[in-house]
PDB file of C-alpha atoms in Angstrom:
ATOM      1  CA  UNK A  22       0.250   0.295  -0.091  1.00 98.00           C
ATOM      2  CA  UNK A  23       2.039   3.183  -1.079  1.00 98.00           C
ATOM      3  CA  UNK A  24       0.736   7.222  -1.184  1.00 98.00           C
ATOM      4  CA  UNK A  25      -2.834   5.979  -0.807  1.00 98.00           C
ATOM      5  CA  UNK A  26      -5.678   7.266   1.854  1.00 98.00           C
ATOM      6  CA  UNK A  27      -8.033   4.417   3.515  1.00 98.00           C
ATOM      7  CA  UNK A  28     -10.459   6.603   5.190  1.00 98.00           C
ATOM      8  CA  UNK A  29     -13.908   5.600   6.624  1.00 98.00           C
ATOM      9  CA  UNK A  30     -14.126   1.878   6.636  1.00 98.00           C
ATOM     10  CA  UNK A  31     -15.884  -0.199   8.913  1.00 96.00           C
ATOM     11  CA  UNK A  32     -15.681  -4.347  10.014  1.00 95.00           C
ATOM     12  CA  UNK A  33     -17.771  -6.511  11.696  1.00 93.00           C
ATOM     13  CA  UNK A  34     -14.358  -7.856  13.150  1.00 91.00           C
ATOM     14  CA  UNK A  35     -10.587  -7.717  13.199  1.00 92.00           C
ATOM     15  CA  UNK A  36      -9.068  -4.498  10.770  1.00 95.00           C
ATOM     16  CA  UNK A  37     -11.369  -1.689  10.238  1.00 97.00           C
ATOM     17  CA  UNK A  38      -9.233  -0.518   6.431  1.00 98.00           C
ATOM     18  CA  UNK A  39      -7.062  -3.775   6.433  1.00 97.00           C
ATOM     19  CA  UNK A  40      -6.988  -7.327   7.717  1.00 94.00           C
ATOM     20  CA  UNK A  41      -3.825  -9.149   7.079  1.00 90.00           C
ATOM     21  CA  UNK A  42      -2.541 -12.433   7.003  1.00 84.00           C
ATOM     22  CA  UNK A  43       0.668 -12.256   5.291  1.00 84.00           C
ATOM     23  CA  UNK A  44       3.713  -9.707   4.731  1.00 88.00           C
ATOM     24  CA  UNK A  45       1.923  -6.045   4.481  1.00 94.00           C
ATOM     25  CA  UNK A  46       4.288  -3.199   3.751  1.00 96.00           C
ATOM     26  CA  UNK A  47       2.312   0.368   4.030  1.00 98.00           C
ATOM     27  CA  UNK A  48       4.350   3.287   2.755  1.00 98.00           C
ATOM     28  CA  UNK A  49       3.146   6.957   2.820  1.00 98.00           C
ATOM     29  CA  UNK A  50      -0.423   6.340   3.345  1.00 98.00           C
ATOM     30  CA  UNK A  51      -2.901   7.581   5.840  1.00 98.00           C
ATOM     31  CA  UNK A  52      -5.704   5.600   7.870  1.00 98.00           C
ATOM     32  CA  UNK A  53      -8.366   8.130   9.151  1.00 98.00           C
ATOM     33  CA  UNK A  54     -11.758   7.450  10.644  1.00 98.00           C
ATOM     34  CA  UNK A  55     -11.694   3.416   9.869  1.00 98.00           C
ATOM     35  CA  UNK A  56     -13.854   1.440  12.403  1.00 98.00           C
ATOM     36  CA  UNK A  57     -13.306  -2.628  13.910  1.00 98.00           C
ATOM     37  CA  UNK A  58     -15.476  -4.418  16.256  1.00 97.00           C
ATOM     38  CA  UNK A  59     -12.388  -6.287  17.047  1.00 95.00           C
ATOM     39  CA  UNK A  60      -8.793  -5.650  16.788  1.00 95.00           C
ATOM     40  CA  UNK A  61      -7.190  -3.222  15.030  1.00 96.00           C
ATOM     41  CA  UNK A  62      -8.887  -0.166  14.408  1.00 98.00           C
ATOM     42  CA  UNK A  63      -7.362   0.554  11.422  1.00 98.00           C
ATOM     43  CA  UNK A  64      -4.679  -2.447  10.749  1.00 97.00           C
ATOM     44  CA  UNK A  65      -5.559  -6.007  12.650  1.00 95.00           C
ATOM     45  CA  UNK A  66      -2.040  -7.883  11.321  1.00 91.00           C
ATOM     46  CA  UNK A  67      -2.637 -11.738  11.338  1.00 77.00           C
ATOM     47  CA  UNK A  68      -4.541 -11.807  14.811  1.00 56.00           C
ATOM     48  CA  UNK A  69      -6.286 -14.531  15.524  1.00 54.00           C
ATOM     49  CA  UNK A  70      -4.050 -17.067  13.474  1.00 56.00           C
ATOM     50  CA  UNK A  71      -0.937 -19.325  13.957  1.00 58.00           C
ATOM     51  CA  UNK A  72       2.166 -16.783  13.545  1.00 56.00           C
ATOM     52  CA  UNK A  73       3.905 -18.038  10.394  1.00 60.00           C
ATOM     53  CA  UNK A  74       7.753 -17.279   9.336  1.00 63.00           C
ATOM     54  CA  UNK A  75       7.224 -14.365   6.851  1.00 68.00           C
ATOM     55  CA  UNK A  76       4.058 -13.060   8.272  1.00 79.00           C
ATOM     56  CA  UNK A  77       5.187  -9.382   8.859  1.00 89.00           C
ATOM     57  CA  UNK A  78       3.738  -5.779   8.702  1.00 93.00           C
ATOM     58  CA  UNK A  79       6.210  -2.860   7.869  1.00 96.00           C
ATOM     59  CA  UNK A  80       4.758   0.819   8.438  1.00 98.00           C
ATOM     60  CA  UNK A  81       6.637   3.624   7.225  1.00 98.00           C
ATOM     61  CA  UNK A  82       5.709   7.746   6.645  1.00 98.00           C
ATOM     62  CA  UNK A  83       2.349   6.930   7.052  1.00 98.00           C
ATOM     63  CA  UNK A  84      -0.586   8.586   9.421  1.00 98.00           C
ATOM     64  CA  UNK A  85      -3.531   6.630  11.586  1.00 98.00           C
ATOM     65  CA  UNK A  86      -6.207   9.128  13.181  1.00 98.00           C
ATOM     66  CA  UNK A  87      -9.383   8.907  14.785  1.00 98.00           C
ATOM     67  CA  UNK A  88      -9.630   5.107  13.949  1.00 98.00           C
ATOM     68  CA  UNK A  89     -11.114   3.034  16.426  1.00 98.00           C
ATOM     69  CA  UNK A  90     -11.116  -0.586  18.014  1.00 98.00           C
ATOM     70  CA  UNK A  91     -13.409  -1.829  20.056  1.00 97.00           C
ATOM     71  CA  UNK A  92     -11.280  -4.456  21.455  1.00 96.00           C
ATOM     72  CA  UNK A  93      -7.025  -4.048  21.013  1.00 95.00           C
ATOM     73  CA  UNK A  94      -5.284  -1.440  19.089  1.00 96.00           C
ATOM     74  CA  UNK A  95      -6.945   1.460  17.942  1.00 98.00           C
ATOM     75  CA  UNK A  96      -4.377   2.537  14.887  1.00 98.00           C
ATOM     76  CA  UNK A  97      -2.651  -1.159  14.714  1.00 97.00           C
ATOM     77  CA  UNK A  98      -3.033  -4.403  16.230  1.00 95.00           C
ATOM     78  CA  UNK A  99       0.399  -6.654  15.738  1.00 92.00           C
ATOM     79  CA  UNK A 100       0.448 -10.207  16.300  1.00 87.00           C
ATOM     80  CA  UNK A 101       4.062 -10.838  14.085  1.00 84.00           C
ATOM     81  CA  UNK A 102       6.931  -9.057  13.607  1.00 87.00           C
ATOM     82  CA  UNK A 103       6.189  -5.510  13.090  1.00 93.00           C
ATOM     83  CA  UNK A 104       8.230  -2.299  12.251  1.00 96.00           C
ATOM     84  CA  UNK A 105       6.653   1.361  12.898  1.00 98.00           C
ATOM     85  CA  UNK A 106       8.949   3.912  11.331  1.00 98.00           C
ATOM     86  CA  UNK A 107       8.275   7.665  10.600  1.00 98.00           C
ATOM     87  CA  UNK A 108       4.786   7.489  11.534  1.00 98.00           C
ATOM     88  CA  UNK A 109       2.493   9.543  13.339  1.00 98.00           C
ATOM     89  CA  UNK A 110      -0.679   7.523  15.461  1.00 98.00           C
ATOM     90  CA  UNK A 111      -2.787  10.437  17.061  1.00 98.00           C
ATOM     91  CA  UNK A 112      -6.571  10.408  18.339  1.00 98.00           C
ATOM     92  CA  UNK A 113      -6.942   6.707  17.786  1.00 98.00           C
ATOM     93  CA  UNK A 114      -9.360   4.642  20.374  1.00 98.00           C
ATOM     94  CA  UNK A 115      -9.306   1.145  21.755  1.00 98.00           C
ATOM     95  CA  UNK A 116     -10.144  -0.907  24.996  1.00 97.00           C
ATOM     96  CA  UNK A 117      -6.331  -1.413  24.968  1.00 96.00           C
ATOM     97  CA  UNK A 118      -3.789  -0.022  23.274  1.00 96.00           C
ATOM     98  CA  UNK A 119      -5.344   3.184  21.743  1.00 97.00           C
ATOM     99  CA  UNK A 120      -2.253   3.653  19.613  1.00 98.00           C
ATOM    100  CA  UNK A 121      -0.919   0.608  19.161  1.00 97.00           C
ATOM    101  CA  UNK A 122      -0.984  -3.252  20.684  1.00 94.00           C
ATOM    102  CA  UNK A 123       1.650  -5.857  20.918  1.00 92.00           C
ATOM    103  CA  UNK A 124      -0.375  -8.787  20.937  1.00 85.00           C
ATOM    104  CA  UNK A 125       2.202 -11.411  20.974  1.00 69.00           C
ATOM    105  CA  UNK A 126       4.284 -10.130  17.750  1.00 59.00           C
ATOM    106  CA  UNK A 127       7.877 -11.954  17.882  1.00 70.00           C
ATOM    107  CA  UNK A 128       8.967  -8.132  17.835  1.00 85.00           C
ATOM    108  CA  UNK A 129       7.438  -4.655  17.581  1.00 92.00           C
ATOM    109  CA  UNK A 130       9.772  -1.839  16.837  1.00 96.00           C
ATOM    110  CA  UNK A 131       8.614   1.995  16.964  1.00 98.00           C
ATOM    111  CA  UNK A 132      11.299   4.717  15.872  1.00 98.00           C
ATOM    112  CA  UNK A 133      11.480   8.053  15.073  1.00 98.00           C
ATOM    113  CA  UNK A 134       7.402   8.330  15.195  1.00 98.00           C
ATOM    114  CA  UNK A 135       4.888  10.726  17.081  1.00 98.00           C
ATOM    115  CA  UNK A 136       2.001   8.691  18.954  1.00 98.00           C
ATOM    116  CA  UNK A 137       0.125  11.052  20.778  1.00 98.00           C
ATOM    117  CA  UNK A 138      -3.531  11.911  21.892  1.00 98.00           C
ATOM    118  CA  UNK A 139      -5.202   8.006  21.326  1.00 98.00           C
ATOM    119  CA  UNK A 140      -6.841   6.946  24.230  1.00 98.00           C
ATOM    120  CA  UNK A 141      -7.532   3.373  25.886  1.00 97.00           C
ATOM    121  CA  UNK A 142     -10.863   3.034  27.269  1.00 96.00           C
ATOM    122  CA  UNK A 143      -9.445   0.390  30.107  1.00 95.00           C
ATOM    123  CA  UNK A 144      -7.568   1.608  33.148  1.00 92.00           C
ATOM    124  CA  UNK A 145      -4.230   1.825  32.323  1.00 90.00           C
ATOM    125  CA  UNK A 146      -4.353  -0.298  29.546  1.00 92.00           C
ATOM    126  CA  UNK A 147      -1.793   1.834  27.374  1.00 95.00           C
ATOM    127  CA  UNK A 148      -3.518   4.654  25.709  1.00 97.00           C
ATOM    128  CA  UNK A 149      -0.665   5.027  23.717  1.00 97.00           C
ATOM    129  CA  UNK A 150       1.311   1.675  23.643  1.00 97.00           C
ATOM    130  CA  UNK A 151       0.011  -1.715  24.874  1.00 94.00           C
ATOM    131  CA  UNK A 152       2.284  -4.537  25.415  1.00 91.00           C
ATOM    132  CA  UNK A 153       0.797  -8.016  25.925  1.00 88.00           C
ATOM    133  CA  UNK A 154       2.427 -10.368  28.896  1.00 80.00           C
ATOM    134  CA  UNK A 155       2.355 -13.131  26.276  1.00 69.00           C
ATOM    135  CA  UNK A 156       5.826 -12.271  24.021  1.00 63.00           C
ATOM    136  CA  UNK A 157       6.635  -8.980  25.641  1.00 64.00           C
ATOM    137  CA  UNK A 158       9.248  -7.379  23.011  1.00 84.00           C
ATOM    138  CA  UNK A 159       8.365  -4.041  21.827  1.00 92.00           C
ATOM    139  CA  UNK A 160      11.008  -1.487  21.083  1.00 95.00           C
ATOM    140  CA  UNK A 161      10.832   2.373  21.251  1.00 97.00           C
ATOM    141  CA  UNK A 162      13.304   4.492  19.826  1.00 97.00           C
ATOM    142  CA  UNK A 163      13.674   8.205  19.128  1.00 98.00           C
ATOM    143  CA  UNK A 164       9.722   8.343  19.653  1.00 98.00           C
ATOM    144  CA  UNK A 165       7.670  11.041  21.185  1.00 98.00           C
ATOM    145  CA  UNK A 166       4.962   9.012  23.369  1.00 98.00           C
ATOM    146  CA  UNK A 167       2.745  11.649  24.880  1.00 97.00           C
ATOM    147  CA  UNK A 168      -0.570  13.590  25.825  1.00 97.00           C
ATOM    148  CA  UNK A 169      -2.202   9.911  25.767  1.00 97.00           C
ATOM    149  CA  UNK A 170      -5.299   8.513  28.029  1.00 97.00           C
ATOM    150  CA  UNK A 171      -5.122   7.155  30.596  1.00 96.00           C
ATOM    151  CA  UNK A 172      -1.507   6.472  30.352  1.00 95.00           C
ATOM    152  CA  UNK A 173       1.207   6.544  27.630  1.00 97.00           C
ATOM    153  CA  UNK A 174       2.080   3.300  27.995  1.00 96.00           C
ATOM    154  CA  UNK A 175       0.025   0.154  29.940  1.00 92.00           C
ATOM    155  CA  UNK A 176       0.980  -0.639  33.417  1.00 87.00           C
ATOM    156  CA  UNK A 177      -2.229  -2.379  34.034  1.00 85.00           C
ATOM    157  CA  UNK A 178      -1.159  -6.145  34.482  1.00 83.00           C
ATOM    158  CA  UNK A 179       1.190  -5.639  30.728  1.00 88.00           C
ATOM    159  CA  UNK A 180       4.447  -5.707  30.098  1.00 89.00           C
ATOM    160  CA  UNK A 181       6.604  -2.813  29.846  1.00 90.00           C
ATOM    161  CA  UNK A 182       8.442  -1.658  26.878  1.00 92.00           C
ATOM    162  CA  UNK A 183      12.196  -1.704  25.923  1.00 93.00           C
ATOM    163  CA  UNK A 184      13.735   1.911  25.716  1.00 95.00           C
ATOM    164  CA  UNK A 185      15.560   2.159  22.940  1.00 96.00           C
ATOM    165  CA  UNK A 186      16.745   5.385  23.509  1.00 96.00           C
ATOM    166  CA  UNK A 187      16.331   9.295  23.517  1.00 97.00           C
ATOM    167  CA  UNK A 188      12.454   9.250  23.588  1.00 97.00           C
ATOM    168  CA  UNK A 189      10.034  12.103  24.987  1.00 97.00           C
ATOM    169  CA  UNK A 190       7.323  11.123  26.842  1.00 97.00           C
ATOM    170  CA  UNK A 191       5.630  13.594  29.081  1.00 96.00           C
ATOM    171  CA  UNK A 192       4.998  11.474  32.078  1.00 94.00           C
ATOM    172  CA  UNK A 193       6.880   7.725  33.240  1.00 94.00           C
ATOM    173  CA  UNK A 194       4.475   4.606  32.671  1.00 95.00           C
ATOM    174  CA  UNK A 195       6.893   3.826  29.650  1.00 95.00           C
ATOM    175  CA  UNK A 196       9.966   4.199  32.296  1.00 93.00           C
ATOM    176  CA  UNK A 197      11.948   5.625  29.374  1.00 95.00           C
ATOM    177  CA  UNK A 198      15.977   6.156  30.749  1.00 91.00           C
ATOM    178  CA  UNK A 199      18.188   6.345  27.968  1.00 87.00           C
ATOM    179  CA  UNK A 200      18.558  10.207  27.157  1.00 90.00           C
ATOM    180  CA  UNK A 201      14.691  10.267  27.428  1.00 91.00           C
ATOM    181  CA  UNK A 202      12.990  13.815  27.667  1.00 92.00           C
ATOM    182  CA  UNK A 203       9.983  13.801  30.497  1.00 93.00           C
ATOM    183  CA  UNK A 204       8.538  16.955  29.183  1.00 94.00           C
ATOM    184  CA  UNK A 205       5.440  18.223  27.260  1.00 94.00           C
ATOM    185  CA  UNK A 206       6.134  18.316  23.625  1.00 95.00           C
ATOM    186  CA  UNK A 207       3.418  21.170  22.790  1.00 93.00           C
ATOM    187  CA  UNK A 208       2.291  19.353  19.752  1.00 95.00           C
ATOM    188  CA  UNK A 209      -0.180  20.859  17.134  1.00 93.00           C
ATOM    189  CA  UNK A 210      -2.969  19.540  15.537  1.00 93.00           C
ATOM    190  CA  UNK A 211      -2.681  17.268  12.466  1.00 94.00           C
ATOM    191  CA  UNK A 212      -1.450  19.268   9.243  1.00 95.00           C
ATOM    192  CA  UNK A 213       0.374  19.178   5.942  1.00 94.00           C
ATOM    193  CA  UNK A 214       4.141  20.385   7.132  1.00 93.00           C
ATOM    194  CA  UNK A 215       5.648  19.140   4.176  1.00 92.00           C
ATOM    195  CA  UNK A 216       5.798  15.330   4.114  1.00 90.00           C
ATOM    196  CA  UNK A 217       3.564  12.523   2.574  1.00 93.00           C
ATOM    197  CA  UNK A 218       0.917  12.600   5.077  1.00 96.00           C
ATOM    198  CA  UNK A 219      -0.618  15.187   7.799  1.00 95.00           C
ATOM    199  CA  UNK A 220       1.667  15.134  10.831  1.00 95.00           C
TER     200      UNK A 220
END
């Protein structure tokens, strides 16, 4: 999926825009206002199937905004190897993992991204990032995780994230330590700032 906009789609199950059981690459695209009655308001990657070698999700230069999942992962629910780089998630809502949910993926890496203003409807379930206890391997690097509700990273019987260094959080729920900044990033709303999607 390259240079595309997927908006106002709905699913009676997982994946409001895309329900993926293979190797998926998303580049310079926007996911806006999609709704899933299960996991993954924007993308549900291999949820509910046997994890298979080669199943993977790569998201780069993309924006997820105002997507909703009744269950896990307001923007993305990931159950296989996943890399999210140079992307924005804002205004998404899920029961847990309002921005992104790691549902037992072999690894989830988030780099050079912004995860802000997302909501988890369950207490301390990761308004920005929710990390399942089953295979807790989430690494966050050079990323802003801020202004998510009720917390930035889930702490209610969820696994902690791994600090890849140089992150900014306005709080301590992600427990970033390596050259991290705890401050309010003062982000504006989504706008055309010169990239392929609104940021």
